[in-house]
Short mmCIF file of C-alpha atoms and ligand atoms in Angstrom, two decimals:
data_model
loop_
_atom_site.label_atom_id
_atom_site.label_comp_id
_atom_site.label_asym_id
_atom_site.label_seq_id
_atom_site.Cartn_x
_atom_site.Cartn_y
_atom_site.Cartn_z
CA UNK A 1 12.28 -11.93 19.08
CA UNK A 2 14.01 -8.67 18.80
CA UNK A 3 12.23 -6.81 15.55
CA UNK A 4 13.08 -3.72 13.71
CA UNK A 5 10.43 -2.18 12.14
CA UNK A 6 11.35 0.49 9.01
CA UNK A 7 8.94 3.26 7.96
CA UNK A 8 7.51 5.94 9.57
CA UNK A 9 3.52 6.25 7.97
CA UNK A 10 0.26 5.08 9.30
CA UNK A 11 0.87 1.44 8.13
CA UNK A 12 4.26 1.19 10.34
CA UNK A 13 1.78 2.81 13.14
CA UNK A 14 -0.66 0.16 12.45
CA UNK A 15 2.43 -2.55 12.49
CA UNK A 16 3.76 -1.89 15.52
CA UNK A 17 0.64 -1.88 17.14
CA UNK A 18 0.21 -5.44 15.61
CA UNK A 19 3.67 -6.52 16.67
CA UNK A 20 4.09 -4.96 20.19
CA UNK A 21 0.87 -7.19 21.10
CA UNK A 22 2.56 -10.36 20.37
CA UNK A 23 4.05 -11.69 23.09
CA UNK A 24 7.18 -13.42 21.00
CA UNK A 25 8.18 -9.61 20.67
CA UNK A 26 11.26 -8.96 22.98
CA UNK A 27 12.14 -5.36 21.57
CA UNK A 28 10.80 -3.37 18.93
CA UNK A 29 12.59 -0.57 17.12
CA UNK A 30 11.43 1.55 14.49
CA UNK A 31 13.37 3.46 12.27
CA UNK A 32 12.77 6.30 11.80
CA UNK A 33 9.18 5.79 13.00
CA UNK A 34 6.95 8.83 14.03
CA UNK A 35 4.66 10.47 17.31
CA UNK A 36 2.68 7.21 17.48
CA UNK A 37 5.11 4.37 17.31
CA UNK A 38 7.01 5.61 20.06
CA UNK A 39 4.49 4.54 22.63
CA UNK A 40 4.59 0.90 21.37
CA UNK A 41 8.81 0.50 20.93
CA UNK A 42 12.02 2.91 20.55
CA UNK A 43 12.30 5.22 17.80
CA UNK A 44 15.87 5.12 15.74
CA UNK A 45 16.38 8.40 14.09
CA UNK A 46 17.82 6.78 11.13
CA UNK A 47 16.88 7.54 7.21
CA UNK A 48 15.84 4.74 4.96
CA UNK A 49 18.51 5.89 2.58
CA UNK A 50 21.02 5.02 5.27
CA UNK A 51 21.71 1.16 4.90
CA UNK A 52 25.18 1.26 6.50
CA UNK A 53 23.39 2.86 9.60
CA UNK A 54 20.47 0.14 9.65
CA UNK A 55 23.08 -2.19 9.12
CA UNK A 56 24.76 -1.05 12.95
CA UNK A 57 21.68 -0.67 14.71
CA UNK A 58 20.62 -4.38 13.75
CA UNK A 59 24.10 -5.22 14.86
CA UNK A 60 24.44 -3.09 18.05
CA UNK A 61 20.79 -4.01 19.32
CA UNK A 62 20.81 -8.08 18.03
CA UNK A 63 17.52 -7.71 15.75
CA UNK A 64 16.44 -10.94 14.66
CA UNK A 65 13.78 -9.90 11.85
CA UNK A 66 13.72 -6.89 10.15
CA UNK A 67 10.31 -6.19 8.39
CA UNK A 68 10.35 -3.20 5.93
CA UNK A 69 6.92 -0.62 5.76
CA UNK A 70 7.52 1.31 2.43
CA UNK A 71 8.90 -0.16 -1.17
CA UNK A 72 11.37 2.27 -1.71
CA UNK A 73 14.00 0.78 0.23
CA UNK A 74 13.50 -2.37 -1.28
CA UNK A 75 13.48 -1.48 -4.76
CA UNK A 76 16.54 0.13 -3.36
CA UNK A 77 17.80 -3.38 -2.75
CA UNK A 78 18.02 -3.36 0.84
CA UNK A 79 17.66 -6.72 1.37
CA UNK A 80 20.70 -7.46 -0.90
CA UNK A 81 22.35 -4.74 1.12
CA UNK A 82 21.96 -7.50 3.99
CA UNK A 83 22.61 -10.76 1.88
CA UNK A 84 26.10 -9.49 0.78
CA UNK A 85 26.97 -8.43 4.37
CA UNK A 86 28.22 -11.39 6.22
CA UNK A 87 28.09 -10.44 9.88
CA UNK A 88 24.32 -10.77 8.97
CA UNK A 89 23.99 -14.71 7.87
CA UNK A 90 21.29 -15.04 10.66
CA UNK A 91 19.30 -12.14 10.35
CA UNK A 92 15.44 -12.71 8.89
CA UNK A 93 14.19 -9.99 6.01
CA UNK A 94 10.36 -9.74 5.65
CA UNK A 95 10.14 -8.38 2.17
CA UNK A 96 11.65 -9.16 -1.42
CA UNK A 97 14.90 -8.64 -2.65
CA UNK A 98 15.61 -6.09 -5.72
CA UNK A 99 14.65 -8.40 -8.35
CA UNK A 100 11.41 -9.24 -6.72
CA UNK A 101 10.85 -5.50 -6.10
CA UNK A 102 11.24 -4.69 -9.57
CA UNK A 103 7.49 -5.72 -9.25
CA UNK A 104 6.53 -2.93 -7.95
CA UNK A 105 9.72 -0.62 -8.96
CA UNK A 106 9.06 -0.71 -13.01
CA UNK A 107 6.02 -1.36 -14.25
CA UNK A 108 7.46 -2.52 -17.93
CA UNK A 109 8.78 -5.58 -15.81
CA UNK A 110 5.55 -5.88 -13.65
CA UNK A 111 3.38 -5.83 -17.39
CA UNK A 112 6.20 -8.06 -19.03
CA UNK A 113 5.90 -10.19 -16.10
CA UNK A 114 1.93 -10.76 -16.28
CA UNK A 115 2.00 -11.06 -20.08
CA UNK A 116 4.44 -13.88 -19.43
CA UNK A 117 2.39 -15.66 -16.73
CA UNK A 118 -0.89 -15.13 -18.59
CA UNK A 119 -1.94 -12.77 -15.49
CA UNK A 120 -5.06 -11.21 -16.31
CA UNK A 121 -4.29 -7.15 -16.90
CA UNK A 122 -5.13 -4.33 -19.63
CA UNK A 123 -3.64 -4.88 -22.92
CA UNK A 124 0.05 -2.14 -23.06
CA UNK A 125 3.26 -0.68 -25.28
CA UNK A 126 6.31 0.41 -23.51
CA UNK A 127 7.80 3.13 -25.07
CA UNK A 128 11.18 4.70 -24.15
CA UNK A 129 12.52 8.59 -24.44
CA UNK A 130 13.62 8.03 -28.36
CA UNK A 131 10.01 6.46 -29.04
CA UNK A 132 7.96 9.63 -29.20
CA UNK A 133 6.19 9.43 -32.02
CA UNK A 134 6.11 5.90 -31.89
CA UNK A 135 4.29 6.13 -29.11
CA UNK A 136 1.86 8.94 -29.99
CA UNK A 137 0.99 7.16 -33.28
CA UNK A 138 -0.02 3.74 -30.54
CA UNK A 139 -2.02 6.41 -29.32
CA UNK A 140 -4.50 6.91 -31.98
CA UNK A 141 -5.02 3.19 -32.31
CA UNK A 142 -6.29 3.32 -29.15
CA UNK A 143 -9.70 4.81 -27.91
CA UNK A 144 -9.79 7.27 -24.90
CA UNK A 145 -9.23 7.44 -22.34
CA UNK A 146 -5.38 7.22 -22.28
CA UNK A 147 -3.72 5.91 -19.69
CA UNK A 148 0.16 6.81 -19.50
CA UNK A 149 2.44 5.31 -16.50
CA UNK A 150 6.08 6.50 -15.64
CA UNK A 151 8.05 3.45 -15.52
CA UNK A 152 9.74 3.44 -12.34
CA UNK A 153 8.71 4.97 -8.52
CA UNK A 154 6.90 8.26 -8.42
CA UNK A 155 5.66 8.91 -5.54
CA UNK A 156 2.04 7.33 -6.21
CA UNK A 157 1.89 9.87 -8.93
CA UNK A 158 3.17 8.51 -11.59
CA UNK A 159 0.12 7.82 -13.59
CA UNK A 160 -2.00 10.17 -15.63
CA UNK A 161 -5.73 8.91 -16.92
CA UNK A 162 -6.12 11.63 -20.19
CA UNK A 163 -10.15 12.21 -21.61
CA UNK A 164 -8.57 13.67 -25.32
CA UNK A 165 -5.41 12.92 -27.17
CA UNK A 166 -4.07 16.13 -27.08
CA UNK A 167 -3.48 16.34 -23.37
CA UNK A 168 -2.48 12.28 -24.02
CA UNK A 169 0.28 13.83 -26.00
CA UNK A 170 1.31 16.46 -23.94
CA UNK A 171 1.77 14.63 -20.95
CA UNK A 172 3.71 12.17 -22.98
CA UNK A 173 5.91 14.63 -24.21
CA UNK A 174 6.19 16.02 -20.47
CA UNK A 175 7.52 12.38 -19.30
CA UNK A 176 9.62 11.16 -22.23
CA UNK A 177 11.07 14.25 -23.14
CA UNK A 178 10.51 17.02 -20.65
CA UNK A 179 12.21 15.34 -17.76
CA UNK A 180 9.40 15.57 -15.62
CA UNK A 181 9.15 12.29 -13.06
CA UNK A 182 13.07 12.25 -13.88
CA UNK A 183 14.50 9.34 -14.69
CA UNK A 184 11.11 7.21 -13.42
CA UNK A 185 9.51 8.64 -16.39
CA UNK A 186 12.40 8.16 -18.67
CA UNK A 187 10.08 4.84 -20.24
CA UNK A 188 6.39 5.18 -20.56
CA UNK A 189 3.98 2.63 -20.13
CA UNK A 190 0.72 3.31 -22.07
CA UNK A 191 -2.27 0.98 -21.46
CA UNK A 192 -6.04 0.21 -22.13
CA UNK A 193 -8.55 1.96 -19.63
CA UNK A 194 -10.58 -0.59 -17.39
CA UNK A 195 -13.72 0.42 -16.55
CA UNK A 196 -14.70 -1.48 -12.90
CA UNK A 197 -14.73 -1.20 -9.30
CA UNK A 198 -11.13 -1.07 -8.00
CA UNK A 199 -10.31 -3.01 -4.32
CA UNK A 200 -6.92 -4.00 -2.89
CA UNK A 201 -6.03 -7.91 -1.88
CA UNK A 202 -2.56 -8.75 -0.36
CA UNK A 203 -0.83 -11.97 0.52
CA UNK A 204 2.09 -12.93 2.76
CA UNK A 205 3.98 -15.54 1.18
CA UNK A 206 6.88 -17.39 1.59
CA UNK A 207 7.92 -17.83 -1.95
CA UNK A 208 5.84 -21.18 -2.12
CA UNK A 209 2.78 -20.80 -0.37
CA UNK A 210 0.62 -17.59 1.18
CA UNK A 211 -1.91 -16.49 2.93
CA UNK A 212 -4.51 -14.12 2.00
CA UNK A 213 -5.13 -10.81 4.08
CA UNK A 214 -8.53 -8.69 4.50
CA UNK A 215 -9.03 -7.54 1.09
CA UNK A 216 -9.79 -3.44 1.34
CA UNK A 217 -11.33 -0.97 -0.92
CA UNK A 218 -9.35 2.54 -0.81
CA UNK A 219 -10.64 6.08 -1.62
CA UNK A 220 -7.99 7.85 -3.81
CA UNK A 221 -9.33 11.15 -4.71
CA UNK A 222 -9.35 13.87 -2.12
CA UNK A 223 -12.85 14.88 -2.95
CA UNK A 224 -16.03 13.45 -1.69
CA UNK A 225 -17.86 10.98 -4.25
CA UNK A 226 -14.34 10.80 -5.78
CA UNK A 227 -13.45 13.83 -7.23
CA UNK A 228 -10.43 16.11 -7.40
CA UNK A 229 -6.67 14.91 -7.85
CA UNK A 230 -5.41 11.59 -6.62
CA UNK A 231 -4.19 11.46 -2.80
CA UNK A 232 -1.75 8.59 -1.23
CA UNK A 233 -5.10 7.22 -0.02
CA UNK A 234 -8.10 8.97 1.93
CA UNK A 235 -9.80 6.44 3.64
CA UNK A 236 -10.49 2.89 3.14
CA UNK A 237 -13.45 -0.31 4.42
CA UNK A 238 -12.45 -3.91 4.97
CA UNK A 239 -14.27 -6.20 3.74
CA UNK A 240 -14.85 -5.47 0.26
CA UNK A 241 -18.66 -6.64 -0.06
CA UNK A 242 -17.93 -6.59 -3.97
CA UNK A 243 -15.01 -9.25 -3.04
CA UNK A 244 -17.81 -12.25 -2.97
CA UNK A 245 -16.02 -15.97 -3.18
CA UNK A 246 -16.28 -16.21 -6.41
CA UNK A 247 -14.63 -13.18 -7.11
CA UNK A 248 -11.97 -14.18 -5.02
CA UNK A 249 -11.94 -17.46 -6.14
CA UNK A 250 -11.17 -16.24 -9.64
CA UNK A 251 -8.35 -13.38 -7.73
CA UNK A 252 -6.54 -16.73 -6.37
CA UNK A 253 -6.52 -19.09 -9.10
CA UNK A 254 -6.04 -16.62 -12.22
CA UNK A 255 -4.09 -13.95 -10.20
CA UNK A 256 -2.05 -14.76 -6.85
CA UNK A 257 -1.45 -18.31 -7.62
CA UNK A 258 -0.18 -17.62 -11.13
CA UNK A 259 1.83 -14.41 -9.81
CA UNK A 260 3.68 -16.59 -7.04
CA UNK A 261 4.45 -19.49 -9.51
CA UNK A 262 6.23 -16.98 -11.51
CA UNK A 263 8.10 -15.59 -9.20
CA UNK A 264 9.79 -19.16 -8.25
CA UNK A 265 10.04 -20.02 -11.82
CA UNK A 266 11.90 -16.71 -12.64
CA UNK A 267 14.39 -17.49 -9.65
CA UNK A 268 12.99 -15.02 -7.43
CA UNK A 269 12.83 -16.53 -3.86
CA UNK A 270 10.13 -13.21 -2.55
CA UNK A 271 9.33 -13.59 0.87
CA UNK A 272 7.29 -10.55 1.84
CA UNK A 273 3.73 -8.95 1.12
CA UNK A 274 2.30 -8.74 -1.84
CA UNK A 275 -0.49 -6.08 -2.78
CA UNK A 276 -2.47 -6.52 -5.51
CA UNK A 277 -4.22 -3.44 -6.88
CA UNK A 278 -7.17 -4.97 -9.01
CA UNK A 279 -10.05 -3.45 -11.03
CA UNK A 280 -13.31 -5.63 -11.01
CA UNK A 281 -14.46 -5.36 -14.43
CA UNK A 282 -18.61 -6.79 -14.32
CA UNK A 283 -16.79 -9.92 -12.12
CA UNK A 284 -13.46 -10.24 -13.72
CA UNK A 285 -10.51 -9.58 -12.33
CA UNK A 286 -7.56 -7.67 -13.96
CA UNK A 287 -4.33 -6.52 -11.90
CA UNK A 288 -3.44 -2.62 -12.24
CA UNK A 289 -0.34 -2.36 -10.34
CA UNK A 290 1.41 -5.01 -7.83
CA UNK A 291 2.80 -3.29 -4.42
CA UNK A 292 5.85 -4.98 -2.84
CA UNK A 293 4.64 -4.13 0.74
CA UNK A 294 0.95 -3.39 2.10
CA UNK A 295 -1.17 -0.25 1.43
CA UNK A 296 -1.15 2.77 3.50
CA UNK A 297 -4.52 3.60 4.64
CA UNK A 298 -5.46 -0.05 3.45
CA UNK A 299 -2.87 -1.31 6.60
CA UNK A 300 -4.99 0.57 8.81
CA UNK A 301 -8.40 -1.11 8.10
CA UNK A 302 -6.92 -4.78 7.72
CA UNK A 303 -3.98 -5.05 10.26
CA UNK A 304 -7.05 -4.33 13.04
CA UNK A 305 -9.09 -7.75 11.35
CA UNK A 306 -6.54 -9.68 12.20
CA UNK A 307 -7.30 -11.85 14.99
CA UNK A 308 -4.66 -14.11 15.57
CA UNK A 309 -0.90 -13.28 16.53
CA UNK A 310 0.83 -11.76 13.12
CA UNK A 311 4.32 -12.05 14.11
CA UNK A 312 4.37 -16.23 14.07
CA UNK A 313 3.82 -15.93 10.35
CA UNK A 314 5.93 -13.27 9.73
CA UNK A 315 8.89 -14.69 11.12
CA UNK A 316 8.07 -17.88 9.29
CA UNK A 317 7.41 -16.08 5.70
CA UNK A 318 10.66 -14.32 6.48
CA UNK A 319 12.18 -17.84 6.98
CA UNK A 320 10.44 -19.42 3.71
CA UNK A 321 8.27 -21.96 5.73
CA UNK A 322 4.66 -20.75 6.46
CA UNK A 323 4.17 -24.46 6.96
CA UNK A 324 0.56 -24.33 8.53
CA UNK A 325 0.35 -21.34 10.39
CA UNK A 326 -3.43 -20.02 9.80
CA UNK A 327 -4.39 -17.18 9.24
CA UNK A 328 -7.06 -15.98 11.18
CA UNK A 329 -9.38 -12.77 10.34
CA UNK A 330 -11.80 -11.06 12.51
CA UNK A 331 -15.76 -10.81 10.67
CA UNK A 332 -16.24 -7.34 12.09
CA UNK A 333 -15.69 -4.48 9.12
CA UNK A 334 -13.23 -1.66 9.83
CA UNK A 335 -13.67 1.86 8.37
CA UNK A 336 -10.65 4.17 8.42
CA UNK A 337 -10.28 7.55 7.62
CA UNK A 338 -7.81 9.77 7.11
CA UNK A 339 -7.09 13.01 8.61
CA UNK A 340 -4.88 15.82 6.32
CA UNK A 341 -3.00 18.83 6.63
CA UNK A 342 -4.95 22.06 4.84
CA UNK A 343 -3.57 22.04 1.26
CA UNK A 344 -2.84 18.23 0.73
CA UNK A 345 -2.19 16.88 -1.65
CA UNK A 346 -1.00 20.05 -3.31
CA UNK A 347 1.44 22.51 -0.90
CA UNK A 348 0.61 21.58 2.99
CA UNK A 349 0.45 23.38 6.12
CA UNK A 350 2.79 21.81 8.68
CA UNK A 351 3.96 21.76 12.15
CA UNK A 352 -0.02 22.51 13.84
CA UNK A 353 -0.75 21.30 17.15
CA UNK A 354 -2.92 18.14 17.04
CA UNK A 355 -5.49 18.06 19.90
CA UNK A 356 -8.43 15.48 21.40
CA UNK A 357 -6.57 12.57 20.62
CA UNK A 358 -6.83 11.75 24.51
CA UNK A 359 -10.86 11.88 23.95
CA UNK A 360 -10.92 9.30 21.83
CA UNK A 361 -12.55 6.06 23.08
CA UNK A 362 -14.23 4.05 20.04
CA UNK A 363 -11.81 4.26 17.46
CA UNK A 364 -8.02 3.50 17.09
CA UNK A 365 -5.59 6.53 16.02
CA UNK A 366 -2.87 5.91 13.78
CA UNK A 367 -0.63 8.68 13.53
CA UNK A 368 0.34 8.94 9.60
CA UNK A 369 2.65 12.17 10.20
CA UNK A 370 3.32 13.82 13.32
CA UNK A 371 6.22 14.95 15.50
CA UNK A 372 6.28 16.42 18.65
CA UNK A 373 7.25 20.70 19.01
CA UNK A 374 9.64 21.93 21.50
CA UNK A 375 7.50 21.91 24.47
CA UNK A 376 6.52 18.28 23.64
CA UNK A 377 3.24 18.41 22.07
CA UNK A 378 2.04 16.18 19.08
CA UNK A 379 1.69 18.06 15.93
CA UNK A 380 1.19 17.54 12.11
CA UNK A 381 4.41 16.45 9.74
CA UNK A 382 3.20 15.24 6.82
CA UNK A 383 0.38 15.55 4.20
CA UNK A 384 -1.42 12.35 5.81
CA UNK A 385 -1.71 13.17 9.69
CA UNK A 386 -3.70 10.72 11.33
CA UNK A 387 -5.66 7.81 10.44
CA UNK A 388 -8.97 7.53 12.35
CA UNK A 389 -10.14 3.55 12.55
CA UNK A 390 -13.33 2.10 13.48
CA UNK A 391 -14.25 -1.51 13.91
CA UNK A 392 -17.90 -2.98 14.48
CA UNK A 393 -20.64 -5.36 13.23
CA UNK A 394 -22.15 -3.18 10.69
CA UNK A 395 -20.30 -1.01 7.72
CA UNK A 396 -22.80 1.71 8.90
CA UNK A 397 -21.85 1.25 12.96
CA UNK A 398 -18.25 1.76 11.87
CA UNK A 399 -19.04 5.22 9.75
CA UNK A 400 -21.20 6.68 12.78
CA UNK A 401 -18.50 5.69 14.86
CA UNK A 402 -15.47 6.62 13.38
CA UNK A 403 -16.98 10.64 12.32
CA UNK A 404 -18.03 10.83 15.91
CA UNK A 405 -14.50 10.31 17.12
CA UNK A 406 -13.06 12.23 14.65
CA UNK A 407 -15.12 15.57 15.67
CA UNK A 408 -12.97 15.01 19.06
CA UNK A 409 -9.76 15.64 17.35
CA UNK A 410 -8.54 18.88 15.66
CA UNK A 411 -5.61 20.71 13.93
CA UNK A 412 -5.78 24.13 11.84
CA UNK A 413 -6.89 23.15 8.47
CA UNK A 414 -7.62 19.62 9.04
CA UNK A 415 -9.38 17.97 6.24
CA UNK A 416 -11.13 14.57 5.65
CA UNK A 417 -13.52 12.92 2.99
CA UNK A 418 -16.88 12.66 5.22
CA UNK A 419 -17.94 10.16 2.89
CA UNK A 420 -15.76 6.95 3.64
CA UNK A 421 -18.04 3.77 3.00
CA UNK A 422 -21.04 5.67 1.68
CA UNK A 423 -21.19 4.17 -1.52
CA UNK A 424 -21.06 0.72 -0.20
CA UNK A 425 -23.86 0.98 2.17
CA UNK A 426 -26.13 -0.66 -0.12
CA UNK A 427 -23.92 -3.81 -0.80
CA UNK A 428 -23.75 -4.56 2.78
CA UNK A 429 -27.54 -4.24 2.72
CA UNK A 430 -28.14 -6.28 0.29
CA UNK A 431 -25.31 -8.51 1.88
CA UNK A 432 -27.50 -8.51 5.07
CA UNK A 433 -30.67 -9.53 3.35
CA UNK A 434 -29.38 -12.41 1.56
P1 AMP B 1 -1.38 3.37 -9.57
O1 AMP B 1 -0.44 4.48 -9.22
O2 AMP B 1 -0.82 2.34 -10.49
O3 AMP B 1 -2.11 2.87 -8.36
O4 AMP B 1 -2.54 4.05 -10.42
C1 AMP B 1 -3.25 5.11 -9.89
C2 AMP B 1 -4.70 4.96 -10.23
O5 AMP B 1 -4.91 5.08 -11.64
C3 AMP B 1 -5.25 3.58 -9.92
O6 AMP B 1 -5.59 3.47 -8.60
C4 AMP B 1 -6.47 3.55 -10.81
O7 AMP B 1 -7.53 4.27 -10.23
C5 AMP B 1 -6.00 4.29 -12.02
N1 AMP B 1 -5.58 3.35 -13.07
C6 AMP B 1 -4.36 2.84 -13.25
N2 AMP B 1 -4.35 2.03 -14.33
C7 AMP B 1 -5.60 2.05 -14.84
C8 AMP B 1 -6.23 1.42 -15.95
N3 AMP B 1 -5.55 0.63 -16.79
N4 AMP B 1 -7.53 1.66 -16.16
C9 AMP B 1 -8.22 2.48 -15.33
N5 AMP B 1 -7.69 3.11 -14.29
C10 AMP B 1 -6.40 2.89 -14.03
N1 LIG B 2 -3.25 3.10 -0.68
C1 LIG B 2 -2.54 2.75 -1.84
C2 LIG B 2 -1.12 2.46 -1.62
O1 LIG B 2 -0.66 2.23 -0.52
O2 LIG B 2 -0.39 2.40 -2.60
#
């Protein structure tokens, strides 16, 4: 099997470690990839933008699957790019088309969607730039606090959580008539607040059946005990001890079964991850936001519990026939945490030399965003560096061991939460006692 791989973050790192084990892999590529997927296949210096240029290099090299890492070439429509090109009639996609990206890519048709599947989620308006004050008067129906959503892609930062109205109405005005999110915030979603325990569960389906994936909890805010402005993700823990069967009982049968029904009802034939972001509300679940693709750190923590061979079942979900390929996960719990550049997630410092990463022998490294300098040593490109995972037989093993490893790696104004898994050390206790 001769896979291309697109992305370049720590969950394309954590991918191609997955894949290169498998031995149905012939040749891996990644495109554009970064400093730690080149050890495990070839880096293609290609942009995601560039869909004529993936288009050659699946041609000149032969790849028979192509899995895409991030959402925005999909919402793009990259995998239409490859349906309409007919050079291409053999060539396996893991990962929806446009329409079925649009689940991710606007959130009116991701809330339109669950209202019309009777998918569990918080009560909304959409509102569009000539709505203003249609939309501020919604918002004193409502009690605080207000949470507003740019339609379309922003970068993970396209939602804003307001305490008062005032600022509710400001930022409003900011998105639906300042411009700012361009044309992503050109129609506003505005919904209730849930108040509950957020975790992340993904499936790989086929468009008819799935499988579920280690659930993961992720830590958002850059701040220890969750404070500060949102991040891409600082660190997450797999398994969610919160997730209990019954929970996830409830997940499949109100949430992922319902969601994968609608797809093939709507005409949508998805064939790719799903990601479901869910807030546990006193044991019921409601869906925040679907994901098209898996989470980055959450691909970290769950691509290592993984026990089996991945690639069998991706090549099958890519070919719309899981049939009865299992799943297999590993019991042990995984703790990752991320390592950032000083300044992140505001302005970042850039292009420091990384060092230690040869000294570390307990935990996996992911690299997140690196690059190499002229004289060929690995340093920091990116906001998200380096994601640091540990796996063991206790939550608390995996937090000794992954901040002991970490101290052996450094960068100038490196930054991490030191607090990754803390405040579910006394689920797994209680876990442990029952
Ligand atoms: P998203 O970009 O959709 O992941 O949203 C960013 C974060 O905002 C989520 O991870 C939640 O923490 C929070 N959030 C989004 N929607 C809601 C909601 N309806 N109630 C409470 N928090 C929310
Ligand atoms: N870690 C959250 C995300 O990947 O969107």
């Amino acid at each position: 099997m001769r896979i291309l791989l697109l992305g370049s973050g720590g969950r394309e790192h954590a991918l191609a470690w997955k894949i290169a084990q498998s031995p149905l892999t012939d040749m891996l590529l990644i495109a554009p990839g970064n400093g730690g997927t080149r050890h495990l296949g070839t880096n293609l210096d290609i942009s995601l933008q560039d869909f004529r240029a993936i288009t050659e290099a699946v041609l000149e090299y032969s790849i028979d699957l192509v899995i895409v890492g991030p959402e925005q070439p999909l919402v793009d429509g990259i995998k239409d790019h490859f349906a309409a090109d007919n050079r291409l009639g053999s060539l396996l996609v893991l990962g929806p088309d446009k329409a079925g990206a649009a689940l991710e890519g606007s959130k009116d048709f991701a809330k339109a969607f669950m209202q019309r599947h009777g998918i569990p989620t918080a009560t909304y308006r959409r509102f569009a730039s000539d709505e203003f004050n249609a939309a501020v008067g919604y918002l004193e129906t409502i009690p605080p606090p207000y949470v507003l959503k740019a339609d379309g892609l922003a970068a993970g930062k396209g939602v804003i959580i307001c305490n008062d109205l005032g600022t509710a109405r400001e930022n409003l005005y900011d998105m639906l008539i300042g411009g700012r999110f361009g044309a992503a915030g050109k129609k506003v979603v505005i919904e209730a607040f849930l108040d509950g325990i957020e975790l992340s569960v993904f499936v790989l389906t086929d468009g008819h059946s799935y499988r579920l994936l280690p659930a993961a909890k992720d830590y958002k805010r850059i701040g220890e005990g969750d404070t500060g402005p949102n991040t891409g993700g600082m660190g997450t823990v797999s398994p969610v001890p919160f997730a209990s069967t019954a929970f996830m009982d409830k997940v499949e049968k109100r949430i992922i079964q319902p969601t994968i029904e609608g797809l093939r009802d709507e005409g949508i034939d998805y064939r790719g991850f799903i990601f479901f972001g869910l807030m546990n509300v006193k044991g019921e679940p409601f869906v925040i936001e679907y994901n098209v693709r898996l989470g980055d750190p959450e691909a970290e923590s769950i691509l290592p519990r993984i026990s089996g061979d991945l690639v069998p079942l991706m090549v099958a979900a890519a070919a719309g026939d899981l049939g009865a390929l299992p799943l297999d996960t590993d019991d042990r719990t995984a703790v990752t945490v991320m390592l950032v550049s000083g300044g992140y997630p505001g302005p970042y410092t850039s292009g420091k030399i990384i060092s230690g990463l040869e000294d570390v022998s307990g935990s996996l490294i992911f690299h997140a965003g690196t690059g190499m300098d002229k004289d060929g040593q690995v340093v920091s490109q990116g906001g998200r560096v380096l994601a640091v995972t540990s796996l063991g037989n206790t939550l608390s093993d995996c937090m000794q061991q992954v901040y002991h490893d970490i101290l052996q790696v450094s960068f100038e104004g490196m930054g991490y939460r030191k607090d990754i898994g803390q405040d579910l050390l006394p689920y797994f206790g209680a876990m442990n006692q029952s």
